[in-house]
mmCIF file of C-alpha atoms in Angstrom:
data_model
loop_
_atom_site.group_PDB
_atom_site.id
_atom_site.type_symbol
_atom_site.label_atom_id
_atom_site.label_comp_id
_atom_site.label_asym_id
_atom_site.label_seq_id
_atom_site.Cartn_x
_atom_site.Cartn_y
_atom_site.Cartn_z
ATOM 1 C CA MET A 1117 11.442 -31.088 -1.033
ATOM 2 C CA LYS A 1118 10.881 -26.385 -1.830
ATOM 3 C CA THR A 1119 11.864 -24.328 0.573
ATOM 4 C CA ILE A 1120 9.669 -21.213 0.505
ATOM 5 C CA CYS A 1121 10.369 -17.914 2.316
ATOM 6 C CA PHE A 1122 7.092 -15.270 3.668
ATOM 7 C CA VAL A 1123 8.593 -12.254 4.223
ATOM 8 C CA SER A 1124 6.349 -10.015 6.197
ATOM 9 C CA LEU A 1125 6.350 -7.113 8.682
ATOM 10 C CA GLY A 1126 6.714 -7.788 12.139
ATOM 11 C CA ASP A 1127 7.679 -11.124 13.935
ATOM 12 C CA LEU A 1128 5.224 -13.589 13.232
ATOM 13 C CA VAL A 1129 2.434 -13.479 16.335
ATOM 14 C CA ALA A 1130 -1.147 -15.722 15.232
ATOM 15 C CA THR A 1131 -3.419 -13.320 17.184
ATOM 16 C CA LYS A 1132 -1.976 -9.443 16.048
ATOM 17 C CA GLY A 1133 -3.917 -9.021 12.468
ATOM 18 C CA GLY A 1134 -5.262 -10.990 9.486
ATOM 19 C CA ILE A 1135 -1.810 -11.049 7.770
ATOM 20 C CA HIS A 1136 -0.627 -12.715 10.918
ATOM 21 C CA ARG A 1137 -2.871 -15.631 10.904
ATOM 22 C CA VAL A 1138 -3.078 -16.405 7.309
ATOM 23 C CA THR A 1139 0.491 -16.687 7.383
ATOM 24 C CA ASN A 1140 0.466 -18.521 10.465
ATOM 25 C CA CYS A 1141 -2.194 -21.049 8.744
ATOM 26 C CA LEU A 1142 -0.474 -21.041 5.176
ATOM 27 C CA MET A 1143 2.835 -22.365 6.318
ATOM 28 C CA SER A 1144 2.059 -24.704 8.115
ATOM 29 C CA GLU A 1145 -0.434 -26.379 6.036
ATOM 30 C CA LEU A 1146 2.247 -25.925 3.254
ATOM 31 C CA GLU A 1147 4.649 -28.202 5.219
ATOM 32 C CA LYS A 1148 1.985 -30.921 5.944
ATOM 33 C CA THR A 1149 2.277 -30.993 2.421
ATOM 34 C CA GLY A 1150 6.229 -31.436 2.138
ATOM 35 C CA TYR A 1151 7.595 -27.625 1.513
ATOM 36 C CA ARG A 1152 10.385 -26.413 3.919
ATOM 37 C CA CYS A 1153 8.939 -22.623 5.350
ATOM 38 C CA ILE A 1154 10.464 -19.856 6.749
ATOM 39 C CA TYR A 1155 9.920 -16.722 8.266
ATOM 40 C CA LEU A 1156 11.426 -13.839 7.096
ATOM 41 C CA PHE A 1157 10.405 -10.245 8.721
ATOM 42 C CA TYR A 1158 11.552 -6.743 9.198
ATOM 43 C CA PRO A 1159 10.481 -4.198 11.970
ATOM 44 C CA LEU A 1160 8.343 -0.581 11.212
ATOM 45 C CA ASP A 1161 11.244 0.861 10.259
ATOM 46 C CA GLU A 1162 12.651 -1.537 7.237
ATOM 47 C CA SER A 1163 15.987 -0.455 8.339
ATOM 48 C CA CYS A 1164 17.427 -4.402 8.636
ATOM 49 C CA TYR A 1165 15.653 -7.983 8.647
ATOM 50 C CA TYR A 1166 15.554 -10.908 11.366
ATOM 51 C CA THR A 1167 15.055 -14.421 10.634
ATOM 52 C CA ASN A 1168 14.020 -17.557 12.699
ATOM 53 C CA ASN A 1169 11.159 -15.458 14.067
ATOM 54 C CA VAL A 1170 13.045 -13.985 16.746
ATOM 55 C CA GLU A 1171 14.450 -10.079 16.711
ATOM 56 C CA ASP A 1172 17.322 -10.113 18.683
ATOM 57 C CA GLU A 1173 21.187 -9.681 17.322
ATOM 58 C CA VAL A 1174 21.956 -13.149 16.769
ATOM 59 C CA HIS A 1175 18.799 -12.972 14.008
ATOM 60 C CA ARG A 1176 19.474 -9.961 12.967
ATOM 61 C CA LEU A 1177 20.255 -9.228 8.935
ATOM 62 C CA SER A 1178 21.495 -6.358 7.207
ATOM 63 C CA THR A 1179 19.981 -4.827 4.308
ATOM 64 C CA GLY A 1180 22.813 -6.310 2.492
ATOM 65 C CA GLN A 1181 23.021 -9.899 4.373
ATOM 66 C CA VAL A 1182 19.575 -10.627 2.390
ATOM 67 C CA GLU A 1183 20.580 -11.770 -0.548
ATOM 68 C CA ASP A 1184 23.385 -14.318 1.149
ATOM 69 C CA TYR A 1185 20.685 -15.819 3.783
ATOM 70 C CA LEU A 1186 18.911 -16.362 0.603
ATOM 71 C CA ASN A 1187 21.421 -18.176 -0.872
ATOM 72 C CA ARG A 1188 22.489 -20.270 2.017
ATOM 73 C CA GLU A 1189 18.759 -20.955 2.542
ATOM 74 C CA LYS A 1190 18.477 -22.419 -0.461
ATOM 75 C CA VAL A 1191 15.133 -20.542 -0.750
ATOM 76 C CA ASP A 1192 13.194 -21.694 -4.691
ATOM 77 C CA VAL A 1193 9.906 -19.402 -3.797
ATOM 78 C CA VAL A 1194 9.429 -16.092 -1.402
ATOM 79 C CA VAL A 1195 6.383 -14.543 -0.797
ATOM 80 C CA TYR A 1196 5.875 -10.888 -0.450
ATOM 81 C CA GLN A 1197 3.332 -10.467 1.656
ATOM 82 C CA GLN A 1198 3.315 -6.432 1.761
ATOM 83 C CA ALA A 1199 2.699 -5.973 -1.678
ATOM 84 C CA ILE A 1200 -0.255 -3.197 -0.705
ATOM 85 C CA CYS A 1201 1.698 -0.790 1.174
ATOM 86 C CA SER A 1202 5.502 -1.387 0.897
ATOM 87 C CA MET A 1203 7.662 -1.402 -2.193
ATOM 88 C CA SER A 1204 11.221 -1.261 -0.119
ATOM 89 C CA PHE A 1205 11.638 -5.338 0.095
ATOM 90 C CA THR A 1206 11.037 -5.300 -3.087
ATOM 91 C CA LYS A 1207 13.657 -3.143 -3.892
ATOM 92 C CA LEU A 1208 16.218 -4.719 -2.116
ATOM 93 C CA ILE A 1209 16.147 -8.216 -3.607
ATOM 94 C CA SER A 1210 15.779 -5.718 -7.210
ATOM 95 C CA SER A 1211 19.204 -4.850 -6.046
ATOM 96 C CA PHE A 1212 20.380 -8.844 -6.303
ATOM 97 C CA LYS A 1213 23.373 -9.407 -8.198
ATOM 98 C CA SER A 1214 20.947 -12.723 -9.211
ATOM 99 C CA ARG A 1215 17.948 -14.077 -7.871
ATOM 100 C CA ARG A 1216 17.603 -18.014 -8.006
ATOM 101 C CA PHE A 1217 14.612 -18.018 -6.529
ATOM 102 C CA LYS A 1218 10.801 -16.520 -7.666
ATOM 103 C CA TYR A 1219 8.754 -13.855 -6.193
ATOM 104 C CA ILE A 1220 5.058 -13.579 -5.326
ATOM 105 C CA SER A 1221 3.496 -10.092 -4.031
ATOM 106 C CA VAL A 1222 0.503 -10.614 -2.710
ATOM 107 C CA PHE A 1223 -2.126 -7.833 -1.916
ATOM 108 C CA HIS A 1224 -3.941 -7.811 1.162
ATOM 109 C CA SER A 1225 -5.974 -5.642 0.617
ATOM 110 C CA SER A 1226 -7.575 -4.038 -1.924
ATOM 111 C CA PRO A 1227 -5.772 -1.377 -4.035
ATOM 112 C CA THR A 1228 -9.020 1.714 -2.943
ATOM 113 C CA ILE A 1229 -7.435 1.410 0.413
ATOM 114 C CA TYR A 1230 -5.428 4.667 0.050
ATOM 115 C CA GLU A 1231 -7.647 6.703 -1.717
ATOM 116 C CA LYS A 1232 -10.546 5.608 0.299
ATOM 117 C CA THR A 1233 -9.036 5.857 4.196
ATOM 118 C CA PHE A 1234 -6.869 9.266 3.748
ATOM 119 C CA THR A 1235 -9.662 11.132 3.651
ATOM 120 C CA LEU A 1236 -9.959 15.278 4.382
ATOM 121 C CA GLN A 1237 -11.512 14.217 8.437
ATOM 122 C CA ARG A 1238 -8.171 12.158 9.022
ATOM 123 C CA LEU A 1239 -5.221 14.484 8.612
ATOM 124 C CA TRP A 1240 -7.525 17.119 10.554
ATOM 125 C CA TYR A 1241 -8.078 14.093 13.408
ATOM 126 C CA ASN A 1242 -4.022 13.558 13.087
ATOM 127 C CA PHE A 1243 -3.352 17.358 12.964
ATOM 128 C CA LEU A 1244 -5.238 17.767 15.906
ATOM 129 C CA ASN A 1245 -4.305 14.483 18.381
ATOM 130 C CA GLN A 1246 -0.552 14.223 16.799
ATOM 131 C CA GLY A 1247 1.982 16.055 18.439
ATOM 132 C CA GLY A 1248 5.634 17.113 17.812
ATOM 133 C CA PHE A 1249 5.762 20.645 15.774
ATOM 134 C CA LEU A 1250 6.925 19.840 12.462
ATOM 135 C CA THR A 1251 4.530 16.992 12.353
ATOM 136 C CA LYS A 1252 1.586 19.561 13.054
ATOM 137 C CA VAL A 1253 3.216 21.484 10.471
ATOM 138 C CA SER A 1254 3.095 18.529 7.630
ATOM 139 C CA ASN A 1255 -0.347 17.653 8.776
ATOM 140 C CA PHE A 1256 -1.257 21.333 8.747
ATOM 141 C CA VAL A 1257 0.468 21.987 4.995
ATOM 142 C CA ARG A 1258 -1.346 18.602 4.292
ATOM 143 C CA ILE A 1259 -4.805 19.887 4.499
ATOM 144 C CA LEU A 1260 -4.297 23.247 2.295
ATOM 145 C CA ALA A 1261 -3.000 21.173 -0.034
ATOM 146 C CA TYR A 1262 -5.731 18.456 0.008
ATOM 147 C CA PRO A 1263 -6.423 18.141 -3.666
ATOM 148 C CA LEU A 1264 -2.867 18.072 -5.483
ATOM 149 C CA TRP A 1265 -1.728 16.156 -2.292
ATOM 150 C CA LYS A 1266 -4.238 13.521 -2.382
ATOM 151 C CA ARG A 1267 -3.560 13.405 -6.478
ATOM 152 C CA ARG A 1268 0.520 12.708 -5.468
ATOM 153 C CA LEU A 1269 -0.760 10.239 -2.652
ATOM 154 C CA ILE A 1270 -2.758 8.398 -5.814
ATOM 155 C CA GLN A 1271 0.044 8.900 -7.776
ATOM 156 C CA GLY A 1272 2.990 6.896 -5.150
ATOM 157 C CA THR A 1273 0.583 3.921 -4.763
ATOM 158 C CA GLY A 1274 0.529 3.257 -8.092
ATOM 159 C CA LYS A 1275 4.279 3.920 -8.772
ATOM 160 C CA MET A 1276 4.258 0.994 -5.506
ATOM 161 C CA PHE A 1277 2.457 -0.646 -7.238
ATOM 162 C CA ALA A 1278 3.896 -0.832 -10.364
ATOM 163 C CA THR A 1279 7.101 -1.476 -8.609
ATOM 164 C CA ASN A 1280 6.118 -4.827 -7.184
ATOM 165 C CA TYR A 1281 4.281 -6.062 -10.036
ATOM 166 C CA ASP A 1282 6.597 -5.394 -12.109
ATOM 167 C CA THR A 1283 9.320 -7.630 -10.104
ATOM 168 C CA SER A 1284 7.081 -10.219 -9.215
ATOM 169 C CA ASP A 1285 6.618 -13.735 -10.885
ATOM 170 C CA LYS A 1286 2.813 -13.552 -9.886
ATOM 171 C CA CYS A 1287 1.071 -11.782 -8.333
ATOM 172 C CA VAL A 1288 -1.958 -12.800 -5.302
ATOM 173 C CA MET A 1289 -5.265 -10.759 -5.132
ATOM 174 C CA LEU A 1290 -7.971 -11.552 -2.111
ATOM 175 C CA SER A 1291 -10.367 -11.082 -5.109
ATOM 176 C CA ALA A 1292 -11.092 -11.194 -8.839
ATOM 177 C CA LYS A 1293 -12.818 -8.309 -8.388
ATOM 178 C CA ASP A 1294 -9.618 -6.485 -7.693
ATOM 179 C CA ILE A 1295 -7.687 -7.433 -10.892
ATOM 180 C CA PRO A 1296 -8.865 -4.295 -12.294
ATOM 181 C CA MET A 1297 -8.817 -1.826 -9.816
ATOM 182 C CA LEU A 1298 -5.134 -2.799 -9.975
ATOM 183 C CA SER A 1299 -4.382 -2.123 -13.962
ATOM 184 C CA HIS A 1300 -6.596 1.243 -12.953
ATOM 185 C CA TYR A 1301 -3.662 1.870 -10.384
ATOM 186 C CA ILE A 1302 -0.649 0.900 -12.620
ATOM 187 C CA LYS A 1303 -2.449 2.405 -15.864
ATOM 188 C CA ARG A 1304 -1.850 -1.060 -17.861
ATOM 189 C CA ASP A 1305 -3.062 -4.879 -18.276
ATOM 190 C CA VAL A 1306 -2.246 -6.787 -15.420
ATOM 191 C CA SER A 1307 -3.760 -9.306 -16.323
ATOM 192 C CA ASP A 1308 -1.285 -11.538 -17.041
ATOM 193 C CA LYS A 1309 1.057 -11.857 -13.423
ATOM 194 C CA CYS A 1310 -2.172 -11.736 -11.520
ATOM 195 C CA VAL A 1311 -3.820 -14.976 -9.528
ATOM 196 C CA THR A 1312 -7.027 -15.082 -7.738
ATOM 197 C CA ILE A 1313 -6.763 -16.661 -4.136
ATOM 198 C CA HIS A 1314 -8.872 -16.378 -1.353
ATOM 199 C CA ASN A 1315 -8.036 -16.138 2.566
ATOM 200 C CA PRO A 1316 -8.771 -19.688 4.131
ATOM 201 C CA LEU A 1317 -10.639 -19.853 7.544
ATOM 202 C CA THR A 1318 -8.339 -18.703 10.518
ATOM 203 C CA PHE A 1319 -10.224 -21.186 13.279
ATOM 204 C CA ASP A 1320 -9.589 -24.703 13.474
ATOM 205 C CA ARG A 1321 -13.079 -25.694 13.080
ATOM 206 C CA ILE A 1322 -16.440 -24.910 11.889
ATOM 207 C CA GLU A 1323 -19.482 -25.220 13.767
ATOM 208 C CA THR A 1324 -22.366 -27.591 13.588
ATOM 209 C CA ALA A 1325 -26.282 -26.278 13.921
ATOM 210 C CA GLU A 1326 -26.040 -27.108 17.572
ATOM 211 C CA CYS A 1327 -24.047 -24.177 18.585
ATOM 212 C CA LEU A 1328 -27.077 -22.534 17.499
ATOM 213 C CA SER A 1329 -28.808 -23.194 20.692
ATOM 214 C CA CYS A 1330 -26.029 -21.560 22.666
ATOM 215 C CA LYS A 1331 -26.736 -18.030 21.324
ATOM 216 C CA ARG A 1332 -26.744 -15.305 22.738
ATOM 217 C CA LYS A 1333 -28.732 -11.718 22.825
ATOM 218 C CA ASN A 1334 -24.985 -10.566 21.732
ATOM 219 C CA VAL A 1335 -23.560 -8.249 18.719
ATOM 220 C CA LEU A 1336 -20.046 -8.163 18.243
ATOM 221 C CA ILE A 1337 -17.668 -6.684 16.892
ATOM 222 C CA VAL A 1338 -13.770 -7.965 15.486
ATOM 223 C CA SER A 1339 -11.416 -5.397 14.744
ATOM 224 C CA ARG A 1340 -8.311 -3.061 15.527
ATOM 225 C CA LEU A 1341 -9.594 0.309 16.163
ATOM 226 C CA ASN A 1342 -8.503 2.419 13.507
ATOM 227 C CA ASN A 1343 -11.922 4.010 12.933
ATOM 228 C CA PHE A 1344 -10.509 5.865 9.215
ATOM 229 C CA GLU A 1345 -10.589 2.100 7.933
ATOM 230 C CA LYS A 1346 -12.945 0.400 10.182
ATOM 231 C CA ARG A 1347 -15.177 3.316 10.961
ATOM 232 C CA ILE A 1348 -16.195 2.148 14.226
ATOM 233 C CA GLY A 1349 -17.812 5.382 15.052
ATOM 234 C CA LYS A 1350 -20.606 4.497 11.829
ATOM 235 C CA ALA A 1351 -21.365 0.979 14.104
ATOM 236 C CA LEU A 1352 -21.723 3.172 17.501
ATOM 237 C CA LYS A 1353 -23.932 5.046 15.649
ATOM 238 C CA ILE A 1354 -26.061 2.476 14.316
ATOM 239 C CA TRP A 1355 -26.187 0.775 18.313
ATOM 240 C CA LYS A 1356 -27.564 4.135 19.200
ATOM 241 C CA LYS A 1357 -30.467 3.764 16.895
ATOM 242 C CA ILE A 1358 -30.794 0.059 18.220
ATOM 243 C CA GLU A 1359 -31.138 1.596 21.388
ATOM 244 C CA ALA A 1360 -33.709 4.214 21.095
ATOM 245 C CA ASP A 1361 -36.081 1.447 19.188
ATOM 246 C CA GLY A 1362 -36.077 -0.631 22.408
ATOM 247 C CA PHE A 1363 -33.775 -3.220 21.788
ATOM 248 C CA ASN A 1364 -32.377 -2.819 25.592
ATOM 249 C CA ASP A 1365 -31.853 -6.511 26.162
ATOM 250 C CA TRP A 1366 -29.066 -7.221 23.260
ATOM 251 C CA ASN A 1367 -25.792 -6.274 23.954
ATOM 252 C CA LEU A 1368 -22.875 -5.411 21.670
ATOM 253 C CA TYR A 1369 -19.602 -6.365 22.653
ATOM 254 C CA ILE A 1370 -16.246 -4.836 20.554
ATOM 255 C CA VAL A 1371 -13.230 -6.935 20.877
ATOM 256 C CA GLY A 1372 -10.241 -5.120 19.650
ATOM 257 C CA TRP A 1373 -7.374 -2.044 20.003
ATOM 258 C CA GLY A 1374 -5.802 0.156 18.188
ATOM 259 C CA LEU A 1375 -4.880 4.443 17.856
ATOM 260 C CA GLN A 1376 -8.598 5.666 18.120
ATOM 261 C CA GLU A 1377 -9.541 3.725 21.612
ATOM 262 C CA ASN A 1378 -9.916 6.636 23.591
ATOM 263 C CA MET A 1379 -11.053 8.250 20.785
ATOM 264 C CA LEU A 1380 -14.326 6.112 20.357
ATOM 265 C CA HIS A 1381 -14.622 4.980 24.700
ATOM 266 C CA ASN A 1382 -15.992 9.316 24.153
ATOM 267 C CA LEU A 1383 -17.881 8.723 21.168
ATOM 268 C CA ALA A 1384 -19.603 5.991 23.449
ATOM 269 C CA GLN A 1385 -19.780 7.983 25.916
ATOM 270 C CA LYS A 1386 -21.738 10.948 23.882
ATOM 271 C CA LEU A 1387 -24.025 8.681 22.942
ATOM 272 C CA LYS A 1388 -24.986 7.908 25.677
ATOM 273 C CA LEU A 1389 -25.139 4.157 24.700
ATOM 274 C CA LYS A 1390 -25.587 1.529 27.936
ATOM 275 C CA ASN A 1391 -25.296 -1.930 26.255
ATOM 276 C CA VAL A 1392 -21.557 -1.370 24.897
ATOM 277 C CA HIS A 1393 -18.879 -3.039 25.998
ATOM 278 C CA PHE A 1394 -14.839 -2.262 24.947
ATOM 279 C CA GLU A 1395 -12.929 -5.318 25.843
ATOM 280 C CA GLY A 1396 -9.882 -4.987 24.565
ATOM 281 C CA ARG A 1397 -7.058 -7.084 23.731
ATOM 282 C CA LYS A 1398 -8.468 -10.535 23.805
ATOM 283 C CA PRO A 1399 -9.177 -14.132 22.161
ATOM 284 C CA SER A 1400 -11.839 -13.553 20.307
ATOM 285 C CA GLU A 1401 -13.430 -17.088 19.816
ATOM 286 C CA PRO A 1402 -15.078 -17.049 22.760
ATOM 287 C CA TYR A 1403 -17.455 -13.899 21.885
ATOM 288 C CA TYR A 1404 -17.781 -16.064 18.969
ATOM 289 C CA ARG A 1405 -19.374 -18.502 20.641
ATOM 290 C CA ASP A 1406 -21.738 -16.045 22.266
ATOM 291 C CA ALA A 1407 -22.476 -13.922 19.564
ATOM 292 C CA SER A 1408 -25.994 -14.428 17.321
ATOM 293 C CA ILE A 1409 -25.347 -10.983 15.365
ATOM 294 C CA PHE A 1410 -21.821 -9.609 13.337
ATOM 295 C CA MET A 1411 -20.698 -6.277 12.586
ATOM 296 C CA MET A 1412 -18.932 -4.793 9.705
ATOM 297 C CA THR A 1413 -18.626 -1.216 8.899
ATOM 298 C CA SER A 1414 -15.355 -0.815 8.107
ATOM 299 C CA ALA A 1415 -14.221 1.942 4.534
ATOM 300 C CA VAL A 1416 -12.396 -1.151 2.999
ATOM 301 C CA GLU A 1417 -10.946 -4.453 3.120
ATOM 302 C CA GLY A 1418 -9.040 -6.780 1.335
ATOM 303 C CA TRP A 1419 -10.698 -9.686 2.433
ATOM 304 C CA GLY A 1420 -12.217 -9.792 6.267
ATOM 305 C CA LEU A 1421 -11.253 -12.521 7.420
ATOM 306 C CA THR A 1422 -13.463 -12.085 10.734
ATOM 307 C CA LEU A 1423 -16.405 -12.140 8.361
ATOM 308 C CA THR A 1424 -15.505 -16.443 8.212
ATOM 309 C CA GLU A 1425 -14.524 -16.224 10.789
ATOM 310 C CA SER A 1426 -18.457 -15.450 12.125
ATOM 311 C CA MET A 1427 -19.668 -17.969 9.107
ATOM 312 C CA GLN A 1428 -17.789 -21.049 10.559
ATOM 313 C CA THR A 1429 -19.186 -20.340 14.457
ATOM 314 C CA GLY A 1430 -22.406 -19.276 13.509
ATOM 315 C CA VAL A 1431 -23.620 -16.058 13.821
ATOM 316 C CA VAL A 1432 -24.520 -14.044 11.126
ATOM 317 C CA PRO A 1433 -22.947 -11.121 9.695
ATOM 318 C CA ILE A 1434 -23.756 -7.557 8.304
ATOM 319 C CA ALA A 1435 -21.733 -5.337 6.323
ATOM 320 C CA PHE A 1436 -21.565 -2.289 4.333
ATOM 321 C CA ASP A 1437 -21.473 -2.850 1.088
ATOM 322 C CA SER A 1438 -17.363 -1.140 0.705
ATOM 323 C CA TYR A 1439 -14.874 -3.048 -0.679
ATOM 324 C CA PRO A 1440 -15.162 -6.416 -3.742
ATOM 325 C CA ALA A 1441 -14.200 -9.010 -1.978
ATOM 326 C CA LEU A 1442 -17.109 -9.087 0.209
ATOM 327 C CA HIS A 1443 -19.586 -10.663 -2.757
ATOM 328 C CA ASP A 1444 -17.113 -13.864 -3.277
ATOM 329 C CA ILE A 1445 -17.867 -14.245 0.113
ATOM 330 C CA ILE A 1446 -21.300 -13.417 1.182
ATOM 331 C CA THR A 1447 -24.642 -13.624 -0.572
ATOM 332 C CA ASP A 1448 -26.581 -11.283 0.974
ATOM 333 C CA ARG A 1449 -29.591 -12.479 3.071
ATOM 334 C CA TYR A 1450 -28.276 -16.224 2.243
ATOM 335 C CA ASP A 1451 -25.085 -16.475 4.707
ATOM 336 C CA GLY A 1452 -25.399 -13.000 5.810
ATOM 337 C CA CYS A 1453 -26.465 -9.476 4.717
ATOM 338 C CA ILE A 1454 -24.788 -6.599 2.918
ATOM 339 C CA ILE A 1455 -25.540 -2.927 3.090
ATOM 340 C CA PRO A 1456 -25.762 -0.046 1.000
ATOM 341 C CA ASP A 1457 -22.412 1.459 1.399
ATOM 342 C CA ASN A 1458 -22.578 4.399 4.561
ATOM 343 C CA ASN A 1459 -26.451 3.610 4.890
ATOM 344 C CA LEU A 1460 -26.583 3.223 8.337
ATOM 345 C CA GLU A 1461 -30.559 3.860 8.609
ATOM 346 C CA ALA A 1462 -30.570 0.366 6.227
ATOM 347 C CA TYR A 1463 -28.235 -1.130 8.575
ATOM 348 C CA ALA A 1464 -29.984 -0.798 11.708
ATOM 349 C CA ASP A 1465 -33.833 -1.895 9.897
ATOM 350 C CA CYS A 1466 -31.341 -4.962 8.824
ATOM 351 C CA MET A 1467 -29.799 -5.601 12.588
ATOM 352 C CA GLU A 1468 -33.342 -4.439 14.186
ATOM 353 C CA GLU A 1469 -35.359 -7.085 11.863
ATOM 354 C CA LEU A 1470 -32.550 -10.372 12.762
ATOM 355 C CA MET A 1471 -33.165 -9.433 16.636
ATOM 356 C CA ARG A 1472 -36.710 -9.198 15.875
ATOM 357 C CA ASN A 1473 -36.895 -13.134 14.402
ATOM 358 C CA ARG A 1474 -34.982 -16.232 15.581
ATOM 359 C CA GLU A 1475 -35.620 -18.165 13.090
ATOM 360 C CA GLU A 1476 -34.265 -16.463 10.115
ATOM 361 C CA ARG A 1477 -30.757 -15.600 12.429
ATOM 362 C CA GLU A 1478 -30.893 -19.051 12.463
ATOM 363 C CA ARG A 1479 -31.580 -19.615 8.574
ATOM 364 C CA ILE A 1480 -28.553 -17.612 7.782
ATOM 365 C CA ALA A 1481 -26.112 -18.986 10.292
ATOM 366 C CA LYS A 1482 -26.864 -22.972 9.090
ATOM 367 C CA ASN A 1483 -26.445 -21.168 5.381
ATOM 368 C CA GLY A 1484 -23.038 -19.653 6.498
ATOM 369 C CA LEU A 1485 -21.586 -23.122 8.415
ATOM 370 C CA VAL A 1486 -21.930 -24.363 5.320
ATOM 371 C CA SER A 1487 -20.994 -21.784 2.706
ATOM 372 C CA CYS A 1488 -17.484 -21.424 4.416
ATOM 373 C CA ARG A 1489 -16.505 -24.862 3.813
ATOM 374 C CA ARG A 1490 -15.663 -23.405 0.700
ATOM 375 C CA PHE A 1491 -12.600 -21.383 2.117
ATOM 376 C CA GLU A 1492 -11.582 -24.698 4.161
ATOM 377 C CA ILE A 1493 -7.904 -24.226 4.424
ATOM 378 C CA ASN A 1494 -6.962 -28.165 2.523
ATOM 379 C CA LYS A 1495 -9.278 -25.740 -0.611
ATOM 380 C CA ILE A 1496 -6.576 -22.982 -0.677
ATOM 381 C CA VAL A 1497 -3.724 -24.594 0.147
ATOM 382 C CA GLU A 1498 -4.257 -26.806 -2.597
ATOM 383 C CA GLN A 1499 -4.284 -23.420 -4.939
ATOM 384 C CA TRP A 1500 -1.342 -22.512 -3.444
ATOM 385 C CA VAL A 1501 0.699 -25.823 -4.397
ATOM 386 C CA LYS A 1502 -0.718 -25.260 -7.917
ATOM 387 C CA LEU A 1503 0.678 -22.077 -8.460
ATOM 388 C CA ILE A 1504 4.296 -22.644 -6.753
ATOM 389 C CA GLU A 1505 4.873 -25.307 -9.238
ATOM 390 C CA SER A 1506 3.877 -23.666 -11.772
ATOM 391 C CA LEU A 1507 6.639 -21.516 -11.908
#
């Protein structure tokens, strides 16, 4: 029986975010196939590690104790879930005296994430809203030297990706379309180590077509309220047009929380939106059951679990064409709708068409209930087993 150690940021809470939901699903299903799975996590400052999903002194490991822990647990494969945003753990295992395990790095977002989300607007927001004199000075300097700072950011991103790639036995990308982008940042061919495994469905069941009879005139967003990545502000501006065009019997529900929550509340008030409901941090499944249309307005995603969640609950997903993996999930006008990136007018027109035409909504929703079966957990785990056994 092989032991697989998943490594990620923060204790494993399935409702915390996409990486946690996927990790929880994979560990559960891999154990059913005969593997032993353990979880090792680190806090935000990456100063130490914790075992058994418990953050206390009993389960705390210093960085110098991690090698002994992995050897003691006889770990065969380490799956590093944070390759897109950190290289600290990778550098740590590179310092080990010997390494008996195979190392898999998983890139859970598009390699373009930093280039697309660290905008000048974001720096201005940080300058105006983040406290502390030194923080403000740092952000102001970045604004003044923005082109140079952005170039150094991209170079640093490439260095981080290269470190994770070079140390790994295999790298998992969520879409084959992300592999050339990784090559672009690392500045060499990466096809030798990269494999593509999509994320699995994360809800326990796929609804039947009967669920469509219970749908209400609800539009849903499930997202962290991080406006620079998720662009919820664009969704509110789209909704402004929806209300202006007279769709007053439809409601928009936003489920989630985040750093820009107050800003988005203020924007909704400024736009004088009437039928927008910020629901906060709540279980999302009841909202999917009631919703007819799902909105995604992200600048970039790795996969977009909320799209497959909407498909398996009979909700029609609409998304901007802003990241490569979107086309692995949605076929435009078949099981969802893809809108040219940043075209708010086209997005609103598509929504209004679906709002008017229940027959079209249900046609697309029914197709989604079928096509999402491509991502059933047993099919995804088969690919993971194949990868693990090939090492």
